[in-house]
mmCIF file of C-alpha atoms and ligand atoms in Angstrom:
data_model
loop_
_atom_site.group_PDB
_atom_site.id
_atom_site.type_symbol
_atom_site.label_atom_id
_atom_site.label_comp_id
_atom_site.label_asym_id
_atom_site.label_seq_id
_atom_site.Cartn_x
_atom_site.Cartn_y
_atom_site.Cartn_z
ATOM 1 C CA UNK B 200 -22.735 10.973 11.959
ATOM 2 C CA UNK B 201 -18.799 11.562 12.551
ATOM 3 C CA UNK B 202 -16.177 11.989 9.580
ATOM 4 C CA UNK B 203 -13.003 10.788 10.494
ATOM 5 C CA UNK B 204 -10.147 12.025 7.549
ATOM 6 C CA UNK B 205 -7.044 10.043 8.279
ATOM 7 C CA UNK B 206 -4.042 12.008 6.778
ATOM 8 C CA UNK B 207 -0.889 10.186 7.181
ATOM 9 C CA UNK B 208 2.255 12.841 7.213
ATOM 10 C CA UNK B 209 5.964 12.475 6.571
ATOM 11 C CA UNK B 210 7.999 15.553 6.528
ATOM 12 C CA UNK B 211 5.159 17.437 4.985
ATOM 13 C CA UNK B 212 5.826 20.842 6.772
ATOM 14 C CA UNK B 213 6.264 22.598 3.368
ATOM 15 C CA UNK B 214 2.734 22.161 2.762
ATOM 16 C CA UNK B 215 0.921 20.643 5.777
ATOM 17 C CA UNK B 216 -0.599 24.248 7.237
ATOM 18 C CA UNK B 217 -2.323 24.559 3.585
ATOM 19 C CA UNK B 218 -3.763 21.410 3.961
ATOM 20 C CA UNK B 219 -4.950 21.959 6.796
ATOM 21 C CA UNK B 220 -6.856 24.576 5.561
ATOM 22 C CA UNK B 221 -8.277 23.403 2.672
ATOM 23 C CA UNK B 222 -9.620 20.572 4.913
ATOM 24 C CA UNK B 223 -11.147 23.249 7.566
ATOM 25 C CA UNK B 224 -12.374 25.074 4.204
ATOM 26 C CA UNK B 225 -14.048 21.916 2.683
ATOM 27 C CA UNK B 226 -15.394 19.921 5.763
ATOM 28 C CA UNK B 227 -16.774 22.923 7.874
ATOM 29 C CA UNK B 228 -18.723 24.055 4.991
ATOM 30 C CA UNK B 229 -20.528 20.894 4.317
ATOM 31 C CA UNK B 230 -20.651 19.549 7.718
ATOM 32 C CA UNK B 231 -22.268 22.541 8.348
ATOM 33 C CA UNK B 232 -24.481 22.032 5.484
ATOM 34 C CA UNK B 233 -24.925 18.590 5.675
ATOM 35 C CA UNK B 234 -25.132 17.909 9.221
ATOM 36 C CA UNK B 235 -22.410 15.964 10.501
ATOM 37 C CA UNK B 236 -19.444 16.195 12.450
ATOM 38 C CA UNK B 237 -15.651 15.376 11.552
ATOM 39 C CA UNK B 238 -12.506 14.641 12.820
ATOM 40 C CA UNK B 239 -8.968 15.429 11.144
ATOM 41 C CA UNK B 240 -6.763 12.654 12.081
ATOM 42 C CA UNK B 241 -2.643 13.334 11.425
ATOM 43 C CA UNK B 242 -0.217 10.529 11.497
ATOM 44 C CA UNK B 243 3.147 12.044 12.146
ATOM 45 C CA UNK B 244 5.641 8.889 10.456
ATOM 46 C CA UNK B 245 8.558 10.015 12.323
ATOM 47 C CA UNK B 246 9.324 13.419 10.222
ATOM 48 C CA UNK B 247 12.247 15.115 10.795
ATOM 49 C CA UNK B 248 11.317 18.382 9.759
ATOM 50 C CA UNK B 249 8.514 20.531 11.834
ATOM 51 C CA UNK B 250 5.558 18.991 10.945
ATOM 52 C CA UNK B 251 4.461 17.484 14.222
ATOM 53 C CA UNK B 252 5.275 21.063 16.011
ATOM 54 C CA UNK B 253 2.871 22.487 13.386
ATOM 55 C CA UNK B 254 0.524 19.770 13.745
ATOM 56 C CA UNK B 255 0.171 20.121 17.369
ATOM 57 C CA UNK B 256 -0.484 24.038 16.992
ATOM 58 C CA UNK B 257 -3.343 23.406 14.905
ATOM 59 C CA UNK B 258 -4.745 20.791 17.141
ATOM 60 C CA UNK B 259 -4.158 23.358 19.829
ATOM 61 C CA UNK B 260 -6.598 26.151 17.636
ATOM 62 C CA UNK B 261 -9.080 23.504 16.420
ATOM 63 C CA UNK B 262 -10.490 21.307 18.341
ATOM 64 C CA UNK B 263 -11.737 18.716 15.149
ATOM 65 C CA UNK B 264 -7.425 18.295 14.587
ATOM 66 C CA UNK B 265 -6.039 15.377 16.273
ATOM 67 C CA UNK B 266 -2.905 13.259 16.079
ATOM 68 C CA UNK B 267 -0.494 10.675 15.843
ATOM 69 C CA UNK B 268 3.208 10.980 16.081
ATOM 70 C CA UNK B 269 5.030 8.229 15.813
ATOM 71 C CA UNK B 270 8.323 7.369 17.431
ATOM 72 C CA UNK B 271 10.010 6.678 14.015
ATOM 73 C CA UNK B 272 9.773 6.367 10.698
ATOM 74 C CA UNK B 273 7.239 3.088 10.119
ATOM 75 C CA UNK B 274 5.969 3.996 6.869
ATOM 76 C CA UNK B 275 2.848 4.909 5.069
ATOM 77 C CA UNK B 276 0.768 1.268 5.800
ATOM 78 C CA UNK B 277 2.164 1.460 9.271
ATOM 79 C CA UNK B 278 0.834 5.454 9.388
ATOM 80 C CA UNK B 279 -2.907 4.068 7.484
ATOM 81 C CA UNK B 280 -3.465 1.757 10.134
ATOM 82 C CA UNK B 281 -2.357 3.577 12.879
ATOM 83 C CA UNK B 282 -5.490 5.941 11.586
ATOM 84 C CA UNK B 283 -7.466 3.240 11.341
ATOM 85 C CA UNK B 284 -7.126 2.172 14.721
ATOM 86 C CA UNK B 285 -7.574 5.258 16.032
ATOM 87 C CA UNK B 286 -10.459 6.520 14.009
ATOM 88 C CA UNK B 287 -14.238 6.948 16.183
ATOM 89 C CA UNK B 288 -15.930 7.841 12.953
ATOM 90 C CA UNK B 289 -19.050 6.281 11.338
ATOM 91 C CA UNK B 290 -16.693 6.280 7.883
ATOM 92 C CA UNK B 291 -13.025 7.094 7.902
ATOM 93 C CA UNK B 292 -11.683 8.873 4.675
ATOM 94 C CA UNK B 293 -7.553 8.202 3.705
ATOM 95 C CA UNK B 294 -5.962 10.760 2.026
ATOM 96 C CA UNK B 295 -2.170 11.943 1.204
ATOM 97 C CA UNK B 296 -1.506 15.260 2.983
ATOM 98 C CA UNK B 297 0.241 16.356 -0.100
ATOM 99 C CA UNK B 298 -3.315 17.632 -1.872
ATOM 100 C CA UNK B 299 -2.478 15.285 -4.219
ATOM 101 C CA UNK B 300 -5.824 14.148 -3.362
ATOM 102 C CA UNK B 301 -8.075 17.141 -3.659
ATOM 103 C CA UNK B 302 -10.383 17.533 -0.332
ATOM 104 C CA UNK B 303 -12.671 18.615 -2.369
ATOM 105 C CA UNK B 304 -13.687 15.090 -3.353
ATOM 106 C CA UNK B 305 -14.404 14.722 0.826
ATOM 107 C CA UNK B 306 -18.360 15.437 0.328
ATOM 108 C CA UNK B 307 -18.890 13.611 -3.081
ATOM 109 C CA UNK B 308 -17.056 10.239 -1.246
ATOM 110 C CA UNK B 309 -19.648 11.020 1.720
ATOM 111 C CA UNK B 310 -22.577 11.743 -0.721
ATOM 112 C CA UNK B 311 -21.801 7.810 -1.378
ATOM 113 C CA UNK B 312 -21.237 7.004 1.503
ATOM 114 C CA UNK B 313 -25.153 8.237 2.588
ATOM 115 C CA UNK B 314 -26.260 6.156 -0.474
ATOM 116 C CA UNK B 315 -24.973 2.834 1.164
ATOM 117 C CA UNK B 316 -21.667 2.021 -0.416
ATOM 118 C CA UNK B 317 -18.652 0.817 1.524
ATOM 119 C CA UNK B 318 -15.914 1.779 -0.380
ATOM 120 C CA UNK B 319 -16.142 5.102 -1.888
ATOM 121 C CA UNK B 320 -12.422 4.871 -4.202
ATOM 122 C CA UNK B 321 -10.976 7.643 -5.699
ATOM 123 C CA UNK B 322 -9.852 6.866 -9.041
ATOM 124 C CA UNK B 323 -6.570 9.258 -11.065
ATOM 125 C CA UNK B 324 -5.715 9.343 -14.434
ATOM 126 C CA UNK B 325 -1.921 9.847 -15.540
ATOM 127 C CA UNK B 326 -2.065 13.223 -16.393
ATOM 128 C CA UNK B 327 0.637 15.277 -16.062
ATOM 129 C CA UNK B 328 2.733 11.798 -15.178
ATOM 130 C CA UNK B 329 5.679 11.444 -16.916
ATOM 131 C CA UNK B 330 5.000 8.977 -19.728
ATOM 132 C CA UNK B 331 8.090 6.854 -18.737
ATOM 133 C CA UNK B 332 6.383 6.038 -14.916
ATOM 134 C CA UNK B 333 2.834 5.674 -16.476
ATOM 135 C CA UNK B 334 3.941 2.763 -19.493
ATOM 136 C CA UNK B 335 5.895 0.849 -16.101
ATOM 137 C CA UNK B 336 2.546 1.614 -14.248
ATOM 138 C CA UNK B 337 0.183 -0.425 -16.964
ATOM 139 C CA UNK B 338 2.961 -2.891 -17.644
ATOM 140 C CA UNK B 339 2.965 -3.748 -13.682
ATOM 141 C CA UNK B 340 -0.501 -4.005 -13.344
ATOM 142 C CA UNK B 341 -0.873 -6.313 -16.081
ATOM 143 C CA UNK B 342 1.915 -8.613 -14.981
ATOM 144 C CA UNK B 343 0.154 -8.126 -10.881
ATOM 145 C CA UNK B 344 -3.537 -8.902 -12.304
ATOM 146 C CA UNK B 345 -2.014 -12.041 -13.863
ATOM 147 C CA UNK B 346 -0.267 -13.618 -10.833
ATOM 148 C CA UNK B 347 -2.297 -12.048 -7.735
ATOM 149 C CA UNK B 348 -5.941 -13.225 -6.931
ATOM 150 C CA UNK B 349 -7.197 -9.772 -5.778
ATOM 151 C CA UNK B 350 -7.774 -6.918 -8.750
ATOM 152 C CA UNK B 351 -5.625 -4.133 -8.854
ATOM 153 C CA UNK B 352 -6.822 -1.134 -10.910
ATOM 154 C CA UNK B 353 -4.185 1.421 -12.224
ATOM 155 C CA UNK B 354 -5.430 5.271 -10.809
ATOM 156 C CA UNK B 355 -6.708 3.430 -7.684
ATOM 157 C CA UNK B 356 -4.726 3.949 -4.197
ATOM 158 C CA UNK B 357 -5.458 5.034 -0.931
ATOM 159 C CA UNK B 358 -7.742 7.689 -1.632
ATOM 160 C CA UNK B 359 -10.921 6.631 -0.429
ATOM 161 C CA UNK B 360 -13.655 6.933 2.062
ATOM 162 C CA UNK B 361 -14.319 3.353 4.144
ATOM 163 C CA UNK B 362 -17.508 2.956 6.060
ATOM 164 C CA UNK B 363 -17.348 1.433 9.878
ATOM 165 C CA UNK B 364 -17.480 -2.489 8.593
ATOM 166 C CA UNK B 365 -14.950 -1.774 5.819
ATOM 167 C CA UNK B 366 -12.779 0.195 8.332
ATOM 168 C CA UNK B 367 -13.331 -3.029 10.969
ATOM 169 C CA UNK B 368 -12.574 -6.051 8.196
ATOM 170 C CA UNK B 369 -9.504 -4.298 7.498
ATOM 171 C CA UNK B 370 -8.367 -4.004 10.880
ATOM 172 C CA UNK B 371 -9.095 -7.732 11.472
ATOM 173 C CA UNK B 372 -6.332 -8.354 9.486
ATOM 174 C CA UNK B 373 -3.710 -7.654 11.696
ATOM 175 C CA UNK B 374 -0.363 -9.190 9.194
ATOM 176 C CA UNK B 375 2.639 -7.726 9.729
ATOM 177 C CA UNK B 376 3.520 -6.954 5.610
ATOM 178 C CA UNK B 377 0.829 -4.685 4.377
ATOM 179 C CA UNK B 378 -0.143 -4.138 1.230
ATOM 180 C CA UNK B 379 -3.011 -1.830 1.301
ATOM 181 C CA UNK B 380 -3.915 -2.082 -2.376
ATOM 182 C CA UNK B 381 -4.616 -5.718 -2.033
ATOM 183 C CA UNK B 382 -6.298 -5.675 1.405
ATOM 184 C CA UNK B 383 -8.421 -3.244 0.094
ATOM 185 C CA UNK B 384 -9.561 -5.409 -2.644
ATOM 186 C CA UNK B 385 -9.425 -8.494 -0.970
ATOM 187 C CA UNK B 386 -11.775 -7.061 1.317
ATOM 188 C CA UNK B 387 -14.605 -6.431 -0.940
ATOM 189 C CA UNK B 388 -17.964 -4.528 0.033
ATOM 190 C CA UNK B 389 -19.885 -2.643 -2.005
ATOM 191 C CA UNK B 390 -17.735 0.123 -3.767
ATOM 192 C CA UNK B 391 -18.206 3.127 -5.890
ATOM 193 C CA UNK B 392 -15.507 4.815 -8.186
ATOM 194 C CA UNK B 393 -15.249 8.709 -9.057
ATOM 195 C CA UNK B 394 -12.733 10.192 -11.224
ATOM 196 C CA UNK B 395 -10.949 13.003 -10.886
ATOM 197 C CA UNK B 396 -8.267 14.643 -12.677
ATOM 198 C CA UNK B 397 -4.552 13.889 -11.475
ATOM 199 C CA UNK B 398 -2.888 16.793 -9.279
ATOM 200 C CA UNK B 399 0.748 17.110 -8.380
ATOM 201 C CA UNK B 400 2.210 17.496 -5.297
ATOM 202 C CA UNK B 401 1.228 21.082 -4.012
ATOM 203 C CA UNK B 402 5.083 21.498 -2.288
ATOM 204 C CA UNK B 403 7.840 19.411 -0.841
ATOM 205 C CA UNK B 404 8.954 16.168 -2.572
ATOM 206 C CA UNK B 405 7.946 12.871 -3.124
ATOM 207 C CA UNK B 406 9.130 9.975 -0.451
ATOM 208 C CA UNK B 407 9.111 7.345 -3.211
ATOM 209 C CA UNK B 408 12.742 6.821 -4.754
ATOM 210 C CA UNK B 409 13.053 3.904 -7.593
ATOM 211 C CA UNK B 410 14.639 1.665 -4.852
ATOM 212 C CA UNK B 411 11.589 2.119 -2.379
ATOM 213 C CA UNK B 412 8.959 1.696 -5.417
ATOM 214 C CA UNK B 413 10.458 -1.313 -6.683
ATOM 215 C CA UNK B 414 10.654 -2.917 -3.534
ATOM 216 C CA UNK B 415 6.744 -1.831 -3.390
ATOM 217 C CA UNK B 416 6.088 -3.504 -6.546
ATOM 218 C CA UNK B 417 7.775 -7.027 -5.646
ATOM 219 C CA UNK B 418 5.176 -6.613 -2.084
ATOM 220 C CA UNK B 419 2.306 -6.748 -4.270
ATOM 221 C CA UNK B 420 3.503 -9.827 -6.352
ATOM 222 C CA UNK B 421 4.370 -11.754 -3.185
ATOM 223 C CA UNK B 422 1.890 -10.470 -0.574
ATOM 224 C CA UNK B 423 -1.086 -12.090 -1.651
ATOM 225 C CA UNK B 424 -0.660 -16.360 -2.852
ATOM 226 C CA UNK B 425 1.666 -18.364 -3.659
ATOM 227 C CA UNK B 426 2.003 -18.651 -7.293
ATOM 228 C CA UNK B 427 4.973 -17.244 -8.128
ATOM 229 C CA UNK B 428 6.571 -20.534 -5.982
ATOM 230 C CA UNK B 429 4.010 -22.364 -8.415
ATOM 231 C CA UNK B 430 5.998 -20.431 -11.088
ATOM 232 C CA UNK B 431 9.139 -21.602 -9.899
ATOM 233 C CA UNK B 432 7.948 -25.284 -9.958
ATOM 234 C CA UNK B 433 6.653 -25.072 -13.486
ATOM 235 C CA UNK B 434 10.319 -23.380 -14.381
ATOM 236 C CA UNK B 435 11.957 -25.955 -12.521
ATOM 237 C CA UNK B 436 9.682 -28.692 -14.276
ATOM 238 C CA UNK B 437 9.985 -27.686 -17.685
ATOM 239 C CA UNK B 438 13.740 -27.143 -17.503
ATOM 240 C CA UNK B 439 14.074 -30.989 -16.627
ATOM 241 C CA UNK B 440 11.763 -31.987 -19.564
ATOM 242 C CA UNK B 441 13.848 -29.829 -22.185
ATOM 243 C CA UNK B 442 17.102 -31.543 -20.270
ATOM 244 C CA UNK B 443 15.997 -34.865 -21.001
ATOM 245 C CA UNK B 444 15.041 -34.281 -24.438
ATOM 246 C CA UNK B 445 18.760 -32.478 -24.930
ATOM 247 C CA UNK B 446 20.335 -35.569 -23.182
ATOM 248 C CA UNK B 447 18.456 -37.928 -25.185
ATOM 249 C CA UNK B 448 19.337 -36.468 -28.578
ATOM 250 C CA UNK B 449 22.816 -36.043 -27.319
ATOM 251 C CA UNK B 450 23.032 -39.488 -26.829
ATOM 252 C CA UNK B 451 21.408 -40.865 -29.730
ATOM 253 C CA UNK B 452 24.268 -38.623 -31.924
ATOM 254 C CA UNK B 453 27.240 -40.254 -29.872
ATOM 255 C CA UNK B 454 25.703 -43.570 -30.548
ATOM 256 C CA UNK B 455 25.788 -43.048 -34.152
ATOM 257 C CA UNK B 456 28.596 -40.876 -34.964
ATOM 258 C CA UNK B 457 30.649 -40.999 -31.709
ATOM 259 C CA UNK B 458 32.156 -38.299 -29.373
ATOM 260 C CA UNK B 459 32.709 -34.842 -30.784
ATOM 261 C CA UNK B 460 34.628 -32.495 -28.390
ATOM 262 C CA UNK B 461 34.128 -29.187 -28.937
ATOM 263 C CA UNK B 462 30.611 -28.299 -26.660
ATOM 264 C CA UNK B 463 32.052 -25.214 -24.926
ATOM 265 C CA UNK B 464 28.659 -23.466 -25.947
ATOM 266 C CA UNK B 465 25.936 -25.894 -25.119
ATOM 267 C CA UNK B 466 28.214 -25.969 -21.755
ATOM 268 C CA UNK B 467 28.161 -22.329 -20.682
ATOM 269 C CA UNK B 468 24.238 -22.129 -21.955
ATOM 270 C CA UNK B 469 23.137 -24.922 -19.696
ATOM 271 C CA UNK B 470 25.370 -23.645 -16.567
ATOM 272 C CA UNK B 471 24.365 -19.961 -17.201
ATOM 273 C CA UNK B 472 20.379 -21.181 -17.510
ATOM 274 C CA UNK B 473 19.732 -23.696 -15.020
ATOM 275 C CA UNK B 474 22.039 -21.239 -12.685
ATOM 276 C CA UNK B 475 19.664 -18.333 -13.412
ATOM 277 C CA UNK B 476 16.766 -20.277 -12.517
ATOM 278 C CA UNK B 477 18.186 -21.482 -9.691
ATOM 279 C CA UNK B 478 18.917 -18.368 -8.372
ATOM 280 C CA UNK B 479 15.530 -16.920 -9.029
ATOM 281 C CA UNK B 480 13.437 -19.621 -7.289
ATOM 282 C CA UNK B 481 15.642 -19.277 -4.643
ATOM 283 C CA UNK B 482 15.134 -15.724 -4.140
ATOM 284 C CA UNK B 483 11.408 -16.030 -4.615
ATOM 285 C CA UNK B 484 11.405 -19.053 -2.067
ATOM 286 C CA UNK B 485 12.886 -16.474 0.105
ATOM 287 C CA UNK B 486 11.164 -13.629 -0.044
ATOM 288 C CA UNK B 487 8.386 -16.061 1.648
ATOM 289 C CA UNK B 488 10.291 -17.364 4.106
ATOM 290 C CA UNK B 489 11.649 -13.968 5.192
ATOM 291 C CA UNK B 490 8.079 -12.714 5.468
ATOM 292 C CA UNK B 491 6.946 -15.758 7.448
ATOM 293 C CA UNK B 492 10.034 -14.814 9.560
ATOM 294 C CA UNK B 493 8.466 -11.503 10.164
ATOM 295 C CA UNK B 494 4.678 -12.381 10.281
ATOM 296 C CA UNK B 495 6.002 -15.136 13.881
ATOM 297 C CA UNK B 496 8.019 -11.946 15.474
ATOM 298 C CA UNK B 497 4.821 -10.755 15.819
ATOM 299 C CA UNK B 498 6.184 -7.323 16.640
ATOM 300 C CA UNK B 499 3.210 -4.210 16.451
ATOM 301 C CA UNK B 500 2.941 -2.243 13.520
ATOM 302 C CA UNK B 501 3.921 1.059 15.231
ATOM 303 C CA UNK B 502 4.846 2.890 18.082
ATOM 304 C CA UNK B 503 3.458 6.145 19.796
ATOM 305 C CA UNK B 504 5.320 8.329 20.827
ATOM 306 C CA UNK B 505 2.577 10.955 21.424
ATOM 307 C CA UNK B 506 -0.986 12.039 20.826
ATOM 308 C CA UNK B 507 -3.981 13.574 20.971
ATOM 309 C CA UNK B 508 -6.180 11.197 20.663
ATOM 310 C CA UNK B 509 -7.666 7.774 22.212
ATOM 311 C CA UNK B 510 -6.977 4.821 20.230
ATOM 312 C CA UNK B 511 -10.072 2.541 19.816
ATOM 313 C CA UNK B 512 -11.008 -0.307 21.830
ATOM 314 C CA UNK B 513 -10.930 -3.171 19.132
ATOM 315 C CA UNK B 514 -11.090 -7.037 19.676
ATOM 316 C CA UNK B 515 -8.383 -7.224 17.153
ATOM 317 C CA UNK B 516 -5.970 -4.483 18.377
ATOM 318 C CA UNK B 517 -2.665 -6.007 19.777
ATOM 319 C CA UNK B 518 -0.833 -2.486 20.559
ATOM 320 C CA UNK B 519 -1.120 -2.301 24.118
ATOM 321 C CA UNK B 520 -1.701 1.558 24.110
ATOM 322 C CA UNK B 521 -1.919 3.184 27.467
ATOM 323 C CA UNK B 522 -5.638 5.364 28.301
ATOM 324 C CA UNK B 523 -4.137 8.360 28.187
ATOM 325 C CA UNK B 524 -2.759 7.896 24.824
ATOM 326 C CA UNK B 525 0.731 8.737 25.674
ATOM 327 C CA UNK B 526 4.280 7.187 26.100
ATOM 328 C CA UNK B 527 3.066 3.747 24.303
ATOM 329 C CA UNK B 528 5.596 1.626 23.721
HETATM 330 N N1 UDP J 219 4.129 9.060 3.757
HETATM 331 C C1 UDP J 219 4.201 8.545 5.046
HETATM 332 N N2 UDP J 219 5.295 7.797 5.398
HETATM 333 C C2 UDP J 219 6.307 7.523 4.521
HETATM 334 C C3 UDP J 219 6.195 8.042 3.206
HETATM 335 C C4 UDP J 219 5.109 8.803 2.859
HETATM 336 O O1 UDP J 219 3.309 8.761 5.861
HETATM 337 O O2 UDP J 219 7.250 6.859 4.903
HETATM 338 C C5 UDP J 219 2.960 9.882 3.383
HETATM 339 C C6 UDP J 219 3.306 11.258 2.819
HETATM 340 O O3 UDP J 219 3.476 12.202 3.829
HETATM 341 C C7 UDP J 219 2.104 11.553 1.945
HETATM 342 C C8 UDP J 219 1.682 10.161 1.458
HETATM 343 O O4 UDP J 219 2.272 9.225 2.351
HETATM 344 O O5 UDP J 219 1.042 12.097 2.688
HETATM 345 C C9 UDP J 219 2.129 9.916 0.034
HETATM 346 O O6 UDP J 219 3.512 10.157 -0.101
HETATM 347 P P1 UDP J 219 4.142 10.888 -1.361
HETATM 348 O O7 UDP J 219 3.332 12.093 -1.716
HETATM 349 O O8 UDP J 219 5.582 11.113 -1.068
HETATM 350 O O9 UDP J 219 3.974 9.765 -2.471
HETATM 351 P P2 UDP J 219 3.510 9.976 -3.992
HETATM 352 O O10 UDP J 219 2.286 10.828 -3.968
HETATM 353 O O11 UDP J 219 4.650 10.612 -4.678
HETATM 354 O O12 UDP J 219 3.225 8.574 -4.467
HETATM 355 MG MG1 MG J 220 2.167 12.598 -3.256
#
């Protein structure tokens, strides 16, 4: 049996060579026990810093360490499913390289894995969150779990261990806007959840600014049906009903007591409501059309610039990588 553990890396250098090693630490000690082999997999998004030179040392010393490096920035789905892809093991295990996710979880997920489940998901709690993020957190996910199909559990994320078929149905699905959270859900199997106690990032900062987690957080509400359109047609809908009740009653009064002037009020409401609206459904309209307009470019989800490793022949794989792994593109 192989272990792939896809780590997906963004100017981690601060605290990539202790990752590393709590990997090496973990894995070779129950591999050994165990019985298995493994494979580190490192996604390189483009950093800046000197995580790829570092990353490519360790390759150099250990021959489990391969990786990715990407010619820019694509971001972390882009960096997951460039793992994916590339992955040769029986299961394939995603985790931050941040030890935000604790390696030690690695043989409990594969302990689950042996017992037949799919999905072996990591799940957090909040502590040590600041109370502010964790109150948006629960408010989001019960606005998402209204309006999208798929459930999405607060505590859940990437942290999880995928067997071969779970690894496969999500690279079947081969859209352009990811939203890992969902797929993962939407692609059901049988799953197992253990808990574990929330860590903090072990050095360097976190890539997530407001702007970048809010834009997040509108992905999940579009990227999975089409109700909030449906939303926008029941606004639209019950606007004109309360219109034609307004205009009706309006009339009614000038029919029995004539025209009254002053409406300044009832004016600006109407204009500054039915704009709003407007506005809104327009913008949601949009934000569908503009990810139509990316889903036809059809463009891949990444580049290589260099690696390590051999990407995976798959019947779903539209990359057009070249055998020797390098200078794709
Ligand atoms: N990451 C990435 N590309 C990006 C941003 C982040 O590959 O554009 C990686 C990052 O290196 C880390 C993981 O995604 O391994 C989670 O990022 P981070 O720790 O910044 O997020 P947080 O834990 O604060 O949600
Ligand atoms: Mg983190």
């Amino acid at each position: 049996m192989l272990v792939s553990v896809i780590i997906p890396c963004y100017n981690e250098s601060a605290v990539i060579a202790a990752t590393i090693a709590r990997l090496g630490e973990v894995l070779g000690h129950d591999a050994q026990h165990r019985g298995y082999d493994y494979e580190l997999i490192f996604v390189d998004d483009g950093s800046g810093d000197d995580t790829l030179k570092k990353l490519k040392a360790a390759a150099a010393a250990d021959g489990h360490i391969r990786y990715i490096s990407f010619s820019r920035n694509f971001g972390k789905e882009a960096a997951m499913l460039a793992g994916l892809t590339y992955t040769r093991g029986d299961c394939a295990v995603i985790m931050d390289a941040d030890l935000q996710h604790p390696p030690e979880l690695i043989p409990e997920m594969i302990a689950g894995y042996e017992q037949g489940y799919d999905q072996v998901i990591a799940k957090r709690n909040r502590k040590g969150d600041k109370a502010r993020s964790a109150f948006m957190a629960r408010l989001y996910y019960r606005l998402v779990n209204h309006i999208v199909d798929v459930k999405m559990v607060d505590g859940i994320g990437d942290f999880r261990l995928l067997s071969r078929k779970a690894v496969n149905a999500l690279l079947a699905m081969q859209e352009y806007n990811r939203f890992s959270k969902g797929l993962f859900s939407w692609i059901g199997f049988k799953e197992k959840i253990i808990s574990y106690e929330n860590q903090q990032r072990a050095a360097g900062e976190t890539k997530w600014s407001f702007k970048r987690l809010l834009s997040y957080g509108i992905d999940g509400l579009i990227s999975f049906n089409n109700k909030p359109l449906r939303i926008c047609f029941i606004m639209g809908g019950l606007l004109v009903v309360i219109s034609v009740i307004y205009i009706l009653v309006t009339l009614i009064q000038i029919l029995m007591h004539g025209i009254d002037v002053p409406g300044y009020f009832t004016t600006i409401c109407a204009i500054l409501i039915i704009g709003g609206v407007q506005l809104v459904s327009v913008g949601v309209l949009g934000e569908y059309i503009g990810r139509i307009y990316y889903e036809v470019k059809r463009r891949p989800h990444f580049l290589v610039s260099e690696t390590n490793a051999q990407p995976q022949k798959s019947k779903t794989d539209g990359t057009g990588k070249m055998p020797d792994g390098k200078g794709e593109g």
